[in-house]
Short mmCIF file of C-alpha atoms in Angstrom, two decimals:
data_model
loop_
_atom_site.label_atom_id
_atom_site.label_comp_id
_atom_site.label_asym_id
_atom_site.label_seq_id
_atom_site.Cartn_x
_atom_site.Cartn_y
_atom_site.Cartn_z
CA UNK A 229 -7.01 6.54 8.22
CA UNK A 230 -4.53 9.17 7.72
CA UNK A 231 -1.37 9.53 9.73
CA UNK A 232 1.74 7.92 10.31
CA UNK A 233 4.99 9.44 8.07
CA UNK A 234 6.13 9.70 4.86
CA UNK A 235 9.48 10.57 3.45
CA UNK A 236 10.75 11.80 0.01
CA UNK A 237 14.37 11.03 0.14
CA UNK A 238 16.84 12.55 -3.24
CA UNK A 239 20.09 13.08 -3.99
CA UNK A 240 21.55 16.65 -3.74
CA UNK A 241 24.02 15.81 -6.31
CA UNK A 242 22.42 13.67 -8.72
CA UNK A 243 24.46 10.16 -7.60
CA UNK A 244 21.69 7.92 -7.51
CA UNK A 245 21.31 5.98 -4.44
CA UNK A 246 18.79 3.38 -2.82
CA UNK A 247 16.32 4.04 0.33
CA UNK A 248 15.24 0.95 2.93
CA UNK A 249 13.07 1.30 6.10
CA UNK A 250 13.20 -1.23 8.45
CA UNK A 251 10.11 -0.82 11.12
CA UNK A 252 10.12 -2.73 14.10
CA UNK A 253 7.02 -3.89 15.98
CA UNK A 254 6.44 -4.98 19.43
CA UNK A 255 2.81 -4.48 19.99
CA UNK A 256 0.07 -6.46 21.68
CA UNK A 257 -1.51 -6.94 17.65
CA UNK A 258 1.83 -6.97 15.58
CA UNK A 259 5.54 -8.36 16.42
CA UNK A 260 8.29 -8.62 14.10
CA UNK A 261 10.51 -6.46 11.80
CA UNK A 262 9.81 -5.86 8.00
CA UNK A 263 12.44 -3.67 5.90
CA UNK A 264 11.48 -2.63 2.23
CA UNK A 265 13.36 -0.74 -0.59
CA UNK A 266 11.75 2.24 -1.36
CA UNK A 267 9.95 3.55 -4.42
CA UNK A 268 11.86 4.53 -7.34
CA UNK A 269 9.04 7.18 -8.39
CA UNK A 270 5.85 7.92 -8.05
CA UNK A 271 3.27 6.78 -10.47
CA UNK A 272 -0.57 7.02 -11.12
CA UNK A 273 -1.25 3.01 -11.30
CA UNK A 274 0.79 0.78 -9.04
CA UNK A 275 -0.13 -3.04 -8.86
CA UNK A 276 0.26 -4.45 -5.18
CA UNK A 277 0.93 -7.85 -4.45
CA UNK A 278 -0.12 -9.49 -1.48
CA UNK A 279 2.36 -9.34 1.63
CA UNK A 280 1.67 -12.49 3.40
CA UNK A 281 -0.24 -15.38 2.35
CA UNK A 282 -2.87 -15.43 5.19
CA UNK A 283 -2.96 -11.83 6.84
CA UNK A 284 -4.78 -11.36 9.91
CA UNK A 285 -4.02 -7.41 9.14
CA UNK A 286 -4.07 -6.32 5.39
CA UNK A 287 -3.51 -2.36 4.52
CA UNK A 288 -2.87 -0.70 1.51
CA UNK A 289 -0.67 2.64 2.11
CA UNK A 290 -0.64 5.62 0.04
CA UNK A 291 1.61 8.28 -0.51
CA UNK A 292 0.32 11.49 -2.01
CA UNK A 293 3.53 13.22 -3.34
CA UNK A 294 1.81 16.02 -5.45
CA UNK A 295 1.06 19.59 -4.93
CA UNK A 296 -2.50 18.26 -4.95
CA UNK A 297 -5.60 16.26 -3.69
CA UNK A 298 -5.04 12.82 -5.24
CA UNK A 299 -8.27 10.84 -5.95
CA UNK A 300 -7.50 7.23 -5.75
CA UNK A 301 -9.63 3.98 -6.64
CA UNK A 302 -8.68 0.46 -5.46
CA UNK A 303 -9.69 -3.09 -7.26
CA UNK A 304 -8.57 -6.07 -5.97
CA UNK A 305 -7.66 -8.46 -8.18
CA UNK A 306 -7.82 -12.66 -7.55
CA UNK A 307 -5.72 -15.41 -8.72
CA UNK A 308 -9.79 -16.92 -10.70
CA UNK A 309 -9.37 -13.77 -13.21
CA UNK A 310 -12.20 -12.30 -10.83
CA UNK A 311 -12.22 -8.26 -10.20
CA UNK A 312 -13.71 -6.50 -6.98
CA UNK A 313 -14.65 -3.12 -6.86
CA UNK A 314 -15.46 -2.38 -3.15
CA UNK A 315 -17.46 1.14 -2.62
CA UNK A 316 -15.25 1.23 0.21
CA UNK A 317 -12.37 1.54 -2.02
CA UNK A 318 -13.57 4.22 -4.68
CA UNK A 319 -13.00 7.89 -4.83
CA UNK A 320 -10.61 7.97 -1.82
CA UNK A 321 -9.00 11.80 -1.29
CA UNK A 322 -5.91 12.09 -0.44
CA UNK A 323 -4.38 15.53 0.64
CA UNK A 324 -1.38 16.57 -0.79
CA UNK A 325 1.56 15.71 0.71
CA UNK A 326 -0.76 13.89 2.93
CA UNK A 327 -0.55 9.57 3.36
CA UNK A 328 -3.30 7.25 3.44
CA UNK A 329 -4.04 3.82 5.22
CA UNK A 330 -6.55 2.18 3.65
CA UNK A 331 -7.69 -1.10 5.56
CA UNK A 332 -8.15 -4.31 3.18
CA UNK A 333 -8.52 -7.11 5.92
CA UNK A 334 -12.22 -6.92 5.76
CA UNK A 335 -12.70 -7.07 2.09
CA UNK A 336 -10.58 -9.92 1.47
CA UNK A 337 -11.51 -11.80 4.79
CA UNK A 338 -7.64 -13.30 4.67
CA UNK A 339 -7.11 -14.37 1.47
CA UNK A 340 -4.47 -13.25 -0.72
CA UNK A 341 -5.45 -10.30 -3.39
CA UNK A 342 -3.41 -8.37 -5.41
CA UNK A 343 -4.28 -5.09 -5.76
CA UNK A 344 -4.70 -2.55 -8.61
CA UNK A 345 -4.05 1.38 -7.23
CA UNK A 346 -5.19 3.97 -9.88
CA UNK A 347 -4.94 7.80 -8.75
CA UNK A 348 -5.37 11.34 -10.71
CA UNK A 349 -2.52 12.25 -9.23
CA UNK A 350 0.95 10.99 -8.55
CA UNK A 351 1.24 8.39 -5.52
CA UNK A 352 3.54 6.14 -4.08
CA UNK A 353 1.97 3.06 -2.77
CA UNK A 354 2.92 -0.29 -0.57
CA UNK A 355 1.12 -3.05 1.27
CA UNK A 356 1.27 -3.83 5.00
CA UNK A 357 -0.12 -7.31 6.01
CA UNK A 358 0.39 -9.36 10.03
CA UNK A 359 0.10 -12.70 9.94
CA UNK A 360 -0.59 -14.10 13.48
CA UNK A 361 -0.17 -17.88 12.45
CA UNK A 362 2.94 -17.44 11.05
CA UNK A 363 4.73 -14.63 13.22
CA UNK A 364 5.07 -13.12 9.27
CA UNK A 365 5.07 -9.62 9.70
CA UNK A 366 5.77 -8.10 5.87
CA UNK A 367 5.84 -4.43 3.66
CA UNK A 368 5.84 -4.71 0.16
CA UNK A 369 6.56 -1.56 -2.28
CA UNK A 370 4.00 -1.78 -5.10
CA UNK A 371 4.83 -2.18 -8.67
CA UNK A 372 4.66 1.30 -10.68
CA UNK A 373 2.67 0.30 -14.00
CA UNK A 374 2.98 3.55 -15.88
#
């Protein structure tokens, strides 16, 4: 599902400095506020933790900051050691420049997987999970791993 906005934020002068979002929601599906750092970089592997313990709405959201189509694979990864490799989840294109929502809810029917994000291309990449029973609306900025 592409869509939605991305932003590349940098310093003009070279003082670092730190980025947040804060997103508020008030829909019939979602309602709450979640505020995130931003990433420090892009990478090509990013591990994504889950956002909520029992989502009711699970996303993975990609960034594509190259000059290039990114090809991206996801795996999700469970707490028994166990590895899934959804053909939903392989060989997704990603324009460049362009960001990607790719829904998890179905693939891990509410539990809570981490995520492994590996892309040919530099991406940024964060989670997005609603859960109902809790009023826990979260974002969570993935974990460069290279």
């Amino acid at each position: 599902e592409r869509g939605g906005a991305g932003a590349i934020v940098g310093s003009v002068n070279g003082v670092p400095i730190v980025v947040e979002r804060t997103v508020f929601y008030a829909t019939a599906e979602v309602d709450g506020t979640a505020s995130e750092i931003g990433a420090s970089r892009p990478a090509t592997q990013w591990l994504l933790g889950p956002a909520t313990s029992r989502p009711d709405a699970d996303a993975a959201v990609l960034l594509n900051t190259s000059a290039s189509e990114a090809r991206v694979s996801l795996t999700l990864l469970r707490t028994d050691g166990a590895a899934r490799r959804p053909r939903e989840l392989a060989d997704l294109r990603i324009p460049a420049g362009a960001r990607l929502r790719v829904p998890l809810g179905e693939l891990t029917g509410g539990r809570a997987y981490s995520v492994l994000v590996r892309s040919d291309a530099p991406v940024v990449a964060e989670r997005f999970s609603y859960s109902s029973g809790a009023g826990d609306v979260a974002s969570l900025m993935g974990i460069p791993l290279d």
